[in-house]
């Protein structure tokens, strides 16, 4: 069965850095795009970043460009999200998600349970 297990969340001060990890199992990790998604308190889900199966293509929402780096180590079946210069607005539960593609659209068919990042002084 597909499993996605996030780790690395916690409390960090504004301007600080954190690296989240997502350990994947149960599928051919290198064959799939992966997404990071977050949900701030009282807010809806927000797509944050995406990375292609081989790691050669990445995309970011404008609010995190230059501060987030999504990467992957396929031999370890692990996704990473490096977050630098964190701001209070970055406080959220962060999820990793596997992307499913069909002829017309993509969807996220498996999600991790999330890890909480709190940015506060």
CSV table of N, CA, C and O in Angstrom, one decimal:
chain,number,residue,atom,x,y,z
A,1,UNK,N,0.8,-1.2,0.0
A,1,UNK,CA,0.0,0.0,0.0
A,1,UNK,C,0.9,1.2,0.0
A,1,UNK,O,2.0,1.2,0.5
A,2,UNK,N,0.3,2.3,-0.6
A,2,UNK,CA,1.1,3.6,-0.7
A,2,UNK,C,1.1,4.2,0.7
A,2,UNK,O,0.1,4.3,1.4
A,3,UNK,N,2.3,4.6,1.1
A,3,UNK,CA,2.5,5.4,2.3
A,3,UNK,C,3.3,6.6,2.1
A,3,UNK,O,4.3,6.5,1.4
A,4,UNK,N,2.9,7.7,2.7
A,4,UNK,CA,3.7,8.9,2.7
A,4,UNK,C,3.8,9.4,4.1
A,4,UNK,O,2.8,9.7,4.7
A,5,UNK,N,5.0,9.5,4.6
A,5,UNK,CA,5.2,9.8,6.0
A,5,UNK,C,6.1,11.1,6.1
A,5,UNK,O,7.3,11.1,5.8
A,6,UNK,N,5.5,12.2,6.6
A,6,UNK,CA,6.2,13.4,6.7
A,6,UNK,C,6.9,13.5,8.0
A,6,UNK,O,6.4,13.0,9.0
A,7,UNK,N,7.9,14.3,8.0
A,7,UNK,CA,8.6,14.6,9.3
A,7,UNK,C,9.4,15.9,9.1
A,7,UNK,O,9.6,16.4,8.0
A,8,UNK,N,9.8,16.4,10.3
A,8,UNK,CA,10.7,17.6,10.2
A,8,UNK,C,10.0,18.9,10.7
A,8,UNK,O,10.6,19.9,10.8
A,9,UNK,N,8.7,18.8,10.9
A,9,UNK,CA,8.0,20.0,11.3
A,9,UNK,C,8.3,20.4,12.8
A,9,UNK,O,8.9,19.6,13.5
A,10,UNK,N,7.9,21.6,13.2
A,10,UNK,CA,8.2,22.0,14.5
A,10,UNK,C,8.1,23.5,14.6
A,10,UNK,O,7.5,24.2,13.7
A,11,UNK,N,8.5,24.1,15.7
A,11,UNK,CA,8.5,25.5,15.9
A,11,UNK,C,9.8,26.1,15.5
A,11,UNK,O,10.9,25.7,15.8
A,12,UNK,N,9.7,27.2,14.7
A,12,UNK,CA,10.9,27.9,14.2
A,12,UNK,C,10.6,29.4,14.3
A,12,UNK,O,9.4,29.9,14.1
A,13,UNK,N,11.6,30.2,14.5
A,13,UNK,CA,11.5,31.6,14.6
A,13,UNK,C,11.4,32.2,13.2
A,13,UNK,O,11.9,31.7,12.2
A,14,UNK,N,10.7,33.4,13.1
A,14,UNK,CA,10.7,34.1,11.8
A,14,UNK,C,12.1,34.3,11.3
A,14,UNK,O,13.0,34.7,12.0
A,15,UNK,N,12.4,34.0,10.0
A,15,UNK,CA,13.7,34.1,9.4
A,15,UNK,C,14.5,32.9,9.5
A,15,UNK,O,15.5,32.8,8.8
A,16,UNK,N,14.0,31.9,10.2
A,16,UNK,CA,14.7,30.6,10.4
A,16,UNK,C,14.4,29.7,9.2
A,16,UNK,O,13.7,30.0,8.3
A,17,UNK,N,15.0,28.5,9.3
A,17,UNK,CA,14.9,27.5,8.3
A,17,UNK,C,14.4,26.2,8.8
A,17,UNK,O,14.7,25.9,10.0
A,18,UNK,N,13.8,25.4,8.0
A,18,UNK,CA,13.4,24.1,8.4
A,18,UNK,C,13.4,23.2,7.1
A,18,UNK,O,13.1,23.7,6.0
A,19,UNK,N,13.7,21.9,7.3
A,19,UNK,CA,13.7,21.0,6.2
A,19,UNK,C,12.7,19.9,6.5
A,19,UNK,O,12.8,19.2,7.5
A,20,UNK,N,11.7,19.7,5.7
A,20,UNK,CA,10.7,18.7,5.8
A,20,UNK,C,11.1,17.5,4.9
A,20,UNK,O,11.6,17.7,3.8
A,21,UNK,N,10.8,16.3,5.4
A,21,UNK,CA,11.1,15.1,4.7
A,21,UNK,C,9.8,14.3,4.5
A,21,UNK,O,8.9,14.4,5.4
A,22,UNK,N,9.7,13.6,3.4
A,22,UNK,CA,8.5,12.8,3.1
A,22,UNK,C,9.0,11.5,2.6
A,22,UNK,O,9.6,11.4,1.5
A,23,UNK,N,8.9,10.4,3.4
A,23,UNK,CA,9.3,9.1,3.1
A,23,UNK,C,8.2,8.4,2.4
A,23,UNK,O,7.1,8.2,2.9
A,24,UNK,N,8.4,7.9,1.2
A,24,UNK,CA,7.4,7.2,0.3
A,24,UNK,C,7.7,5.7,0.2
A,24,UNK,O,8.8,5.3,0.2
A,25,UNK,N,6.6,5.0,0.1
A,25,UNK,CA,6.7,3.6,-0.1
A,25,UNK,C,5.4,3.1,-0.8
A,25,UNK,O,4.4,3.7,-0.7
A,26,UNK,N,5.5,1.9,-1.4
A,26,UNK,CA,4.3,1.3,-2.0
A,26,UNK,C,4.1,1.7,-3.4
A,26,UNK,O,3.0,1.2,-4.0
A,27,UNK,N,4.9,2.4,-4.0
A,27,UNK,CA,4.8,2.7,-5.4
A,27,UNK,C,6.2,3.1,-6.0
A,27,UNK,O,7.1,3.3,-5.2
A,28,UNK,N,6.3,3.1,-7.3
A,28,UNK,CA,7.5,3.5,-7.9
A,28,UNK,C,7.7,5.0,-7.8
A,28,UNK,O,7.3,5.7,-8.7
A,29,UNK,N,8.4,5.4,-6.8
A,29,UNK,CA,8.5,6.8,-6.4
A,29,UNK,C,9.0,7.7,-7.6
A,29,UNK,O,8.5,8.7,-7.8
A,30,UNK,N,10.0,7.2,-8.3
A,30,UNK,CA,10.7,8.0,-9.3
A,30,UNK,C,9.8,8.2,-10.5
A,30,UNK,O,10.1,9.1,-11.4
A,31,UNK,N,8.7,7.5,-10.6
A,31,UNK,CA,7.8,7.7,-11.8
A,31,UNK,C,6.8,8.8,-11.6
A,31,UNK,O,6.0,9.0,-12.6
A,32,UNK,N,6.7,9.4,-10.5
A,32,UNK,CA,5.6,10.3,-10.2
A,32,UNK,C,6.0,11.7,-9.8
A,32,UNK,O,7.0,11.8,-9.0
A,33,UNK,N,5.3,12.7,-10.3
A,33,UNK,CA,5.4,14.0,-9.7
A,33,UNK,C,4.9,14.0,-8.3
A,33,UNK,O,4.0,13.2,-7.9
A,34,UNK,N,5.5,14.8,-7.5
A,34,UNK,CA,5.1,15.0,-6.1
A,34,UNK,C,4.8,16.5,-5.9
A,34,UNK,O,5.4,17.4,-6.5
A,35,UNK,N,3.8,16.7,-4.9
A,35,UNK,CA,3.5,18.1,-4.6
A,35,UNK,C,3.7,18.3,-3.1
A,35,UNK,O,3.5,17.4,-2.3
A,36,UNK,N,4.0,19.5,-2.7
A,36,UNK,CA,3.8,20.0,-1.3
A,36,UNK,C,2.6,20.8,-1.3
A,36,UNK,O,2.3,21.6,-2.2
A,37,UNK,N,1.8,20.7,-0.3
A,37,UNK,CA,0.5,21.4,-0.1
A,37,UNK,C,0.5,21.8,1.4
A,37,UNK,O,0.9,21.0,2.2
A,38,UNK,N,-0.1,22.9,1.7
A,38,UNK,CA,-0.2,23.3,3.1
A,38,UNK,C,-1.6,23.9,3.4
A,38,UNK,O,-2.4,24.3,2.5
A,39,UNK,N,-1.9,23.8,4.7
A,39,UNK,CA,-3.2,24.4,5.2
A,39,UNK,C,-2.9,25.2,6.4
A,39,UNK,O,-2.5,24.6,7.5
A,40,UNK,N,-3.0,26.5,6.3
A,40,UNK,CA,-2.9,27.4,7.4
A,40,UNK,C,-4.1,27.3,8.3
A,40,UNK,O,-5.2,26.9,7.9
A,41,UNK,N,-3.9,27.7,9.6
A,41,UNK,CA,-5.1,27.6,10.5
A,41,UNK,C,-6.3,28.4,10.0
A,41,UNK,O,-6.2,29.6,9.6
A,42,UNK,N,-7.4,27.8,9.9
A,42,UNK,CA,-8.6,28.4,9.4
A,42,UNK,C,-8.7,28.6,7.9
A,42,UNK,O,-9.7,29.2,7.5
A,43,UNK,N,-7.8,28.1,7.2
A,43,UNK,CA,-7.7,28.4,5.7
A,43,UNK,C,-7.9,27.1,5.0
A,43,UNK,O,-7.8,26.0,5.5
A,44,UNK,N,-8.0,27.2,3.7
A,44,UNK,CA,-8.1,26.0,2.8
A,44,UNK,C,-6.8,25.5,2.4
A,44,UNK,O,-5.7,26.1,2.7
A,45,UNK,N,-6.8,24.5,1.7
A,45,UNK,CA,-5.6,23.9,1.2
A,45,UNK,C,-5.0,24.8,0.1
A,45,UNK,O,-5.7,25.3,-0.7
A,46,UNK,N,-3.7,24.9,0.2
A,46,UNK,CA,-2.9,25.7,-0.8
A,46,UNK,C,-1.8,24.9,-1.4
A,46,UNK,O,-0.9,24.4,-0.7
A,47,UNK,N,-1.8,24.8,-2.7
A,47,UNK,CA,-0.6,24.2,-3.4
A,47,UNK,C,0.6,25.1,-3.2
A,47,UNK,O,0.5,26.3,-3.3
A,48,UNK,N,1.7,24.4,-2.9
A,48,UNK,CA,2.9,25.2,-2.6
A,48,UNK,C,4.0,24.9,-3.7
A,48,UNK,O,4.6,25.9,-4.2
A,49,UNK,N,4.3,23.7,-4.0
A,49,UNK,CA,5.3,23.4,-5.0
A,49,UNK,C,5.1,22.0,-5.6
A,49,UNK,O,4.3,21.2,-5.1
A,50,UNK,N,5.8,21.8,-6.7
A,50,UNK,CA,5.7,20.5,-7.4
A,50,UNK,C,7.1,20.1,-7.9
A,50,UNK,O,7.9,21.0,-8.2
A,51,UNK,N,7.3,18.8,-8.1
A,51,UNK,CA,8.6,18.4,-8.6
A,51,UNK,C,8.3,17.1,-9.5
A,51,UNK,O,7.5,16.3,-9.1
A,52,UNK,N,9.0,17.1,-10.6
A,52,UNK,CA,8.8,16.0,-11.5
A,52,UNK,C,9.4,14.7,-11.0
A,52,UNK,O,10.2,14.7,-10.0
A,53,UNK,N,9.1,13.6,-11.6
A,53,UNK,CA,9.6,12.3,-11.1
A,53,UNK,C,11.1,12.2,-11.0
A,53,UNK,O,11.6,11.7,-10.0
A,54,UNK,N,11.8,12.7,-12.0
A,54,UNK,CA,13.3,12.7,-12.0
A,54,UNK,C,13.9,13.8,-11.2
A,54,UNK,O,15.1,13.9,-11.1
A,55,UNK,N,13.1,14.8,-10.8
A,55,UNK,CA,13.6,16.0,-10.1
A,55,UNK,C,14.1,17.1,-11.0
A,55,UNK,O,14.5,18.1,-10.5
A,56,UNK,N,13.9,17.0,-12.3
A,56,UNK,CA,14.4,18.0,-13.2
A,56,UNK,C,13.6,19.2,-13.4
A,56,UNK,O,14.0,20.2,-13.9
A,57,UNK,N,12.3,19.1,-13.0
A,57,UNK,CA,11.4,20.3,-13.1
A,57,UNK,C,10.8,20.6,-11.8
A,57,UNK,O,10.3,19.6,-11.1
A,58,UNK,N,10.7,21.8,-11.4
A,58,UNK,CA,10.1,22.2,-10.2
A,58,UNK,C,9.3,23.5,-10.4
A,58,UNK,O,9.6,24.3,-11.3
A,59,UNK,N,8.2,23.6,-9.6
A,59,UNK,CA,7.3,24.8,-9.7
A,59,UNK,C,7.0,25.2,-8.3
A,59,UNK,O,6.8,24.4,-7.4
A,60,UNK,N,6.8,26.5,-8.1
A,60,UNK,CA,6.5,27.1,-6.8
A,60,UNK,C,5.4,28.1,-6.9
A,60,UNK,O,5.3,28.9,-7.9
A,61,UNK,N,4.6,28.2,-5.9
A,61,UNK,CA,3.7,29.3,-5.8
A,61,UNK,C,4.5,30.6,-5.5
A,61,UNK,O,5.6,30.5,-4.9
A,62,UNK,N,4.0,31.7,-6.0
A,62,UNK,CA,4.8,32.9,-6.0
A,62,UNK,C,5.2,33.3,-4.6
A,62,UNK,O,6.3,33.8,-4.4
A,63,UNK,N,4.4,33.0,-3.6
A,63,UNK,CA,4.7,33.5,-2.2
A,63,UNK,C,5.9,32.8,-1.6
A,63,UNK,O,6.5,33.3,-0.6
A,64,UNK,N,6.4,31.7,-2.2
A,64,UNK,CA,7.5,31.0,-1.6
A,64,UNK,C,8.7,30.9,-2.5
A,64,UNK,O,9.8,30.4,-2.2
A,65,UNK,N,8.6,31.5,-3.7
A,65,UNK,CA,9.7,31.4,-4.7
A,65,UNK,C,10.9,32.1,-4.1
A,65,UNK,O,10.8,33.2,-3.5
A,66,UNK,N,12.0,31.5,-4.2
A,66,UNK,CA,13.3,32.0,-3.7
A,66,UNK,C,13.5,31.6,-2.3
A,66,UNK,O,14.7,31.8,-1.8
A,67,UNK,N,12.5,31.0,-1.6
A,67,UNK,CA,12.7,30.6,-0.2
A,67,UNK,C,12.5,29.1,0.0
A,67,UNK,O,13.1,28.6,0.9
A,68,UNK,N,11.7,28.5,-0.8
A,68,UNK,CA,11.5,27.1,-0.7
A,68,UNK,C,12.2,26.4,-1.8
A,68,UNK,O,12.3,26.9,-3.0
A,69,UNK,N,12.7,25.2,-1.5
A,69,UNK,CA,13.3,24.3,-2.5
A,69,UNK,C,12.8,22.9,-2.3
A,69,UNK,O,13.0,22.3,-1.3
A,70,UNK,N,12.1,22.4,-3.3
A,70,UNK,CA,11.6,21.1,-3.3
A,70,UNK,C,12.6,20.2,-4.1
A,70,UNK,O,13.1,20.6,-5.1
A,71,UNK,N,12.9,19.1,-3.5
A,71,UNK,CA,13.9,18.2,-4.1
A,71,UNK,C,13.6,16.7,-3.8
A,71,UNK,O,12.7,16.5,-3.0
A,72,UNK,N,14.3,15.8,-4.4
A,72,UNK,CA,14.0,14.4,-4.0
A,72,UNK,C,15.2,13.6,-4.2
A,72,UNK,O,16.1,13.9,-5.0
A,73,UNK,N,15.3,12.6,-3.4
A,73,UNK,CA,16.4,11.6,-3.5
A,73,UNK,C,15.7,10.3,-3.9
A,73,UNK,O,15.2,9.6,-3.0
A,74,UNK,N,15.6,10.0,-5.1
A,74,UNK,CA,14.8,8.8,-5.5
A,74,UNK,C,15.3,7.5,-5.0
A,74,UNK,O,14.6,6.6,-4.8
A,75,UNK,N,16.7,7.4,-4.9
A,75,UNK,CA,17.2,6.1,-4.4
A,75,UNK,C,16.8,5.9,-2.9
A,75,UNK,O,16.8,4.7,-2.5
A,76,UNK,N,16.4,6.9,-2.2
A,76,UNK,CA,15.9,6.8,-0.9
A,76,UNK,C,14.4,6.9,-0.8
A,76,UNK,O,13.9,6.9,0.3
A,77,UNK,N,13.8,7.1,-1.9
A,77,UNK,CA,12.3,7.2,-1.9
A,77,UNK,C,11.9,8.4,-1.0
A,77,UNK,O,10.9,8.2,-0.2
A,78,UNK,N,12.6,9.5,-1.0
A,78,UNK,CA,12.3,10.5,-0.1
A,78,UNK,C,12.2,11.9,-0.8
A,78,UNK,O,13.0,12.2,-1.7
A,79,UNK,N,11.2,12.6,-0.5
A,79,UNK,CA,11.0,14.0,-0.9
A,79,UNK,C,11.4,15.0,0.2
A,79,UNK,O,11.2,14.7,1.3
A,80,UNK,N,12.0,16.1,-0.2
A,80,UNK,CA,12.4,17.1,0.7
A,80,UNK,C,11.9,18.5,0.3
A,80,UNK,O,11.7,18.8,-0.8
A,81,UNK,N,11.5,19.2,1.4
A,81,UNK,CA,11.1,20.6,1.2
A,81,UNK,C,12.0,21.4,2.1
A,81,UNK,O,11.8,21.4,3.3
A,82,UNK,N,12.9,22.2,1.6
A,82,UNK,CA,13.8,23.1,2.3
A,82,UNK,C,13.1,24.4,2.4
A,82,UNK,O,12.8,25.0,1.3
A,83,UNK,N,12.8,24.9,3.5
A,83,UNK,CA,12.2,26.2,3.7
A,83,UNK,C,13.1,27.2,4.4
A,83,UNK,O,13.5,26.9,5.6
A,84,UNK,N,13.5,28.2,3.8
A,84,UNK,CA,14.3,29.3,4.3
A,84,UNK,C,13.6,30.6,4.5
A,84,UNK,O,12.6,30.8,3.9
A,85,UNK,N,14.1,31.4,5.4
A,85,UNK,CA,13.6,32.7,5.7
A,85,UNK,C,12.1,32.6,5.9
A,85,UNK,O,11.3,33.3,5.3
A,86,UNK,N,11.7,31.7,6.8
A,86,UNK,CA,10.3,31.5,7.1
A,86,UNK,C,9.7,32.7,7.7
A,86,UNK,O,10.3,33.4,8.5
A,87,UNK,N,8.4,32.9,7.4
A,87,UNK,CA,7.6,34.0,7.8
A,87,UNK,C,6.4,33.4,8.6
A,87,UNK,O,6.0,32.2,8.5
A,88,UNK,N,5.8,34.2,9.5
A,88,UNK,CA,4.6,33.7,10.2
A,88,UNK,C,3.5,33.2,9.3
A,88,UNK,O,2.8,32.3,9.7
A,89,UNK,N,3.4,33.8,8.1
A,89,UNK,CA,2.4,33.3,7.2
A,89,UNK,C,2.7,31.9,6.7
A,89,UNK,O,1.8,31.2,6.1
A,90,UNK,N,3.8,31.4,7.0
A,90,UNK,CA,4.2,30.0,6.6
A,90,UNK,C,3.7,29.0,7.6
A,90,UNK,O,3.9,27.8,7.4
A,91,UNK,N,3.1,29.4,8.7
A,91,UNK,CA,2.5,28.5,9.7
A,91,UNK,C,1.4,27.7,9.1
A,91,UNK,O,0.4,28.3,8.6
A,92,UNK,N,1.5,26.4,9.1
A,92,UNK,CA,0.6,25.6,8.4
A,92,UNK,C,0.9,24.1,8.7
A,92,UNK,O,2.0,23.8,9.1
A,93,UNK,N,-0.1,23.3,8.4
A,93,UNK,CA,0.2,21.9,8.3
A,93,UNK,C,0.7,21.6,6.9
A,93,UNK,O,0.0,22.0,5.9
A,94,UNK,N,1.8,21.0,6.7
A,94,UNK,CA,2.4,20.8,5.4
A,94,UNK,C,2.2,19.3,5.0
A,94,UNK,O,2.5,18.4,5.9
A,95,UNK,N,1.8,19.1,3.8
A,95,UNK,CA,1.5,17.7,3.4
A,95,UNK,C,2.4,17.5,2.1
A,95,UNK,O,2.6,18.4,1.3
A,96,UNK,N,2.8,16.2,2.0
A,96,UNK,CA,3.3,15.8,0.7
A,96,UNK,C,2.2,14.9,0.0
A,96,UNK,O,1.4,14.3,0.7
A,97,UNK,N,2.2,15.0,-1.3
A,97,UNK,CA,1.1,14.2,-2.0
A,97,UNK,C,1.7,13.7,-3.3
A,97,UNK,O,2.4,14.4,-4.0
A,98,UNK,N,1.2,12.5,-3.6
A,98,UNK,CA,1.6,11.9,-4.9
A,98,UNK,C,0.6,12.4,-6.0
A,98,UNK,O,-0.6,12.5,-5.7
A,99,UNK,N,1.1,12.6,-7.2
A,99,UNK,CA,0.2,13.2,-8.2
A,99,UNK,C,-0.2,12.1,-9.2
A,99,UNK,O,0.7,11.3,-9.6
A,100,UNK,N,-1.4,12.0,-9.5
A,100,UNK,CA,-2.0,11.1,-10.5
A,100,UNK,C,-2.4,11.9,-11.7
A,100,UNK,O,-3.0,12.9,-11.6
A,101,UNK,N,-2.0,11.4,-12.9
A,101,UNK,CA,-2.3,12.0,-14.2
A,101,UNK,C,-3.3,11.2,-15.0
A,101,UNK,O,-3.1,10.0,-15.0
A,102,UNK,N,-4.2,11.8,-15.7
A,102,UNK,CA,-5.0,11.2,-16.7
A,102,UNK,C,-5.0,12.0,-18.0
A,102,UNK,O,-4.2,12.9,-18.1
A,103,UNK,N,-5.9,11.7,-18.9
A,103,UNK,CA,-5.9,12.4,-20.2
A,103,UNK,C,-6.1,13.9,-20.1
A,103,UNK,O,-5.7,14.7,-20.9
A,104,UNK,N,-6.9,14.3,-19.1
A,104,UNK,CA,-7.4,15.7,-19.0
A,104,UNK,C,-7.0,16.5,-17.8
A,104,UNK,O,-7.0,17.7,-17.9
A,105,UNK,N,-6.6,15.9,-16.8
A,105,UNK,CA,-6.3,16.6,-15.5
A,105,UNK,C,-5.4,15.8,-14.6
A,105,UNK,O,-5.2,14.6,-14.9
A,106,UNK,N,-4.9,16.4,-13.6
A,106,UNK,CA,-4.1,15.7,-12.6
A,106,UNK,C,-4.9,15.8,-11.3
A,106,UNK,O,-5.6,16.7,-11.1
A,107,UNK,N,-4.6,14.9,-10.4
A,107,UNK,CA,-5.1,14.9,-9.1
A,107,UNK,C,-4.1,14.4,-8.1
A,107,UNK,O,-3.1,13.8,-8.5
A,108,UNK,N,-4.3,14.6,-6.8
A,108,UNK,CA,-3.5,14.0,-5.8
A,108,UNK,C,-4.2,12.8,-5.2
A,108,UNK,O,-5.2,13.0,-4.5
A,109,UNK,N,-3.7,11.7,-5.5
A,109,UNK,CA,-4.4,10.5,-5.1
A,109,UNK,C,-4.0,9.9,-3.7
A,109,UNK,O,-4.7,9.1,-3.1
A,110,UNK,N,-2.8,10.3,-3.2
A,110,UNK,CA,-2.4,9.8,-1.9
A,110,UNK,C,-1.7,11.0,-1.2
A,110,UNK,O,-0.9,11.7,-1.8
A,111,UNK,N,-2.0,11.1,0.0
A,111,UNK,CA,-1.5,12.2,0.9
A,111,UNK,C,-0.8,11.6,2.1
A,111,UNK,O,-1.3,10.6,2.7
A,112,UNK,N,0.2,12.3,2.6
A,112,UNK,CA,0.7,12.1,3.9
A,112,UNK,C,-0.3,12.6,5.0
A,112,UNK,O,-1.2,13.3,4.7
A,113,UNK,N,0.0,12.3,6.2
A,113,UNK,CA,-0.8,12.8,7.3
A,113,UNK,C,-0.5,14.3,7.7
A,113,UNK,O,-1.3,14.9,8.4
A,114,UNK,N,0.6,14.8,7.2
A,114,UNK,CA,1.0,16.2,7.4
A,114,UNK,C,1.9,16.3,8.6
A,114,UNK,O,1.9,15.5,9.5
A,115,UNK,N,2.6,17.4,8.6
A,115,UNK,CA,3.5,17.8,9.7
A,115,UNK,C,3.3,19.3,10.0
A,115,UNK,O,3.3,20.1,9.0
A,116,UNK,N,3.2,19.7,11.2
A,116,UNK,CA,2.9,21.1,11.6
A,116,UNK,C,4.1,21.9,11.6
A,116,UNK,O,5.1,21.5,12.3
A,117,UNK,N,4.1,23.0,10.9
A,117,UNK,CA,5.2,24.0,11.0
A,117,UNK,C,4.6,25.3,11.6
A,117,UNK,O,3.6,25.8,11.2
A,118,UNK,N,5.2,25.7,12.7
A,118,UNK,CA,4.8,26.9,13.4
A,118,UNK,C,5.9,27.9,13.4
A,118,UNK,O,7.0,27.6,13.9
A,119,UNK,N,5.7,29.0,12.8
A,119,UNK,CA,6.7,30.1,12.6
A,119,UNK,C,6.2,31.2,13.6
A,119,UNK,O,5.3,31.9,13.3
A,120,UNK,N,7.0,31.4,14.7
A,120,UNK,CA,6.6,32.3,15.7
A,120,UNK,C,7.8,32.7,16.5
A,120,UNK,O,8.7,31.8,16.8
A,121,UNK,N,7.8,33.9,17.0
A,121,UNK,CA,8.8,34.3,18.0
A,121,UNK,C,8.4,34.1,19.4
A,121,UNK,O,9.1,34.3,20.3
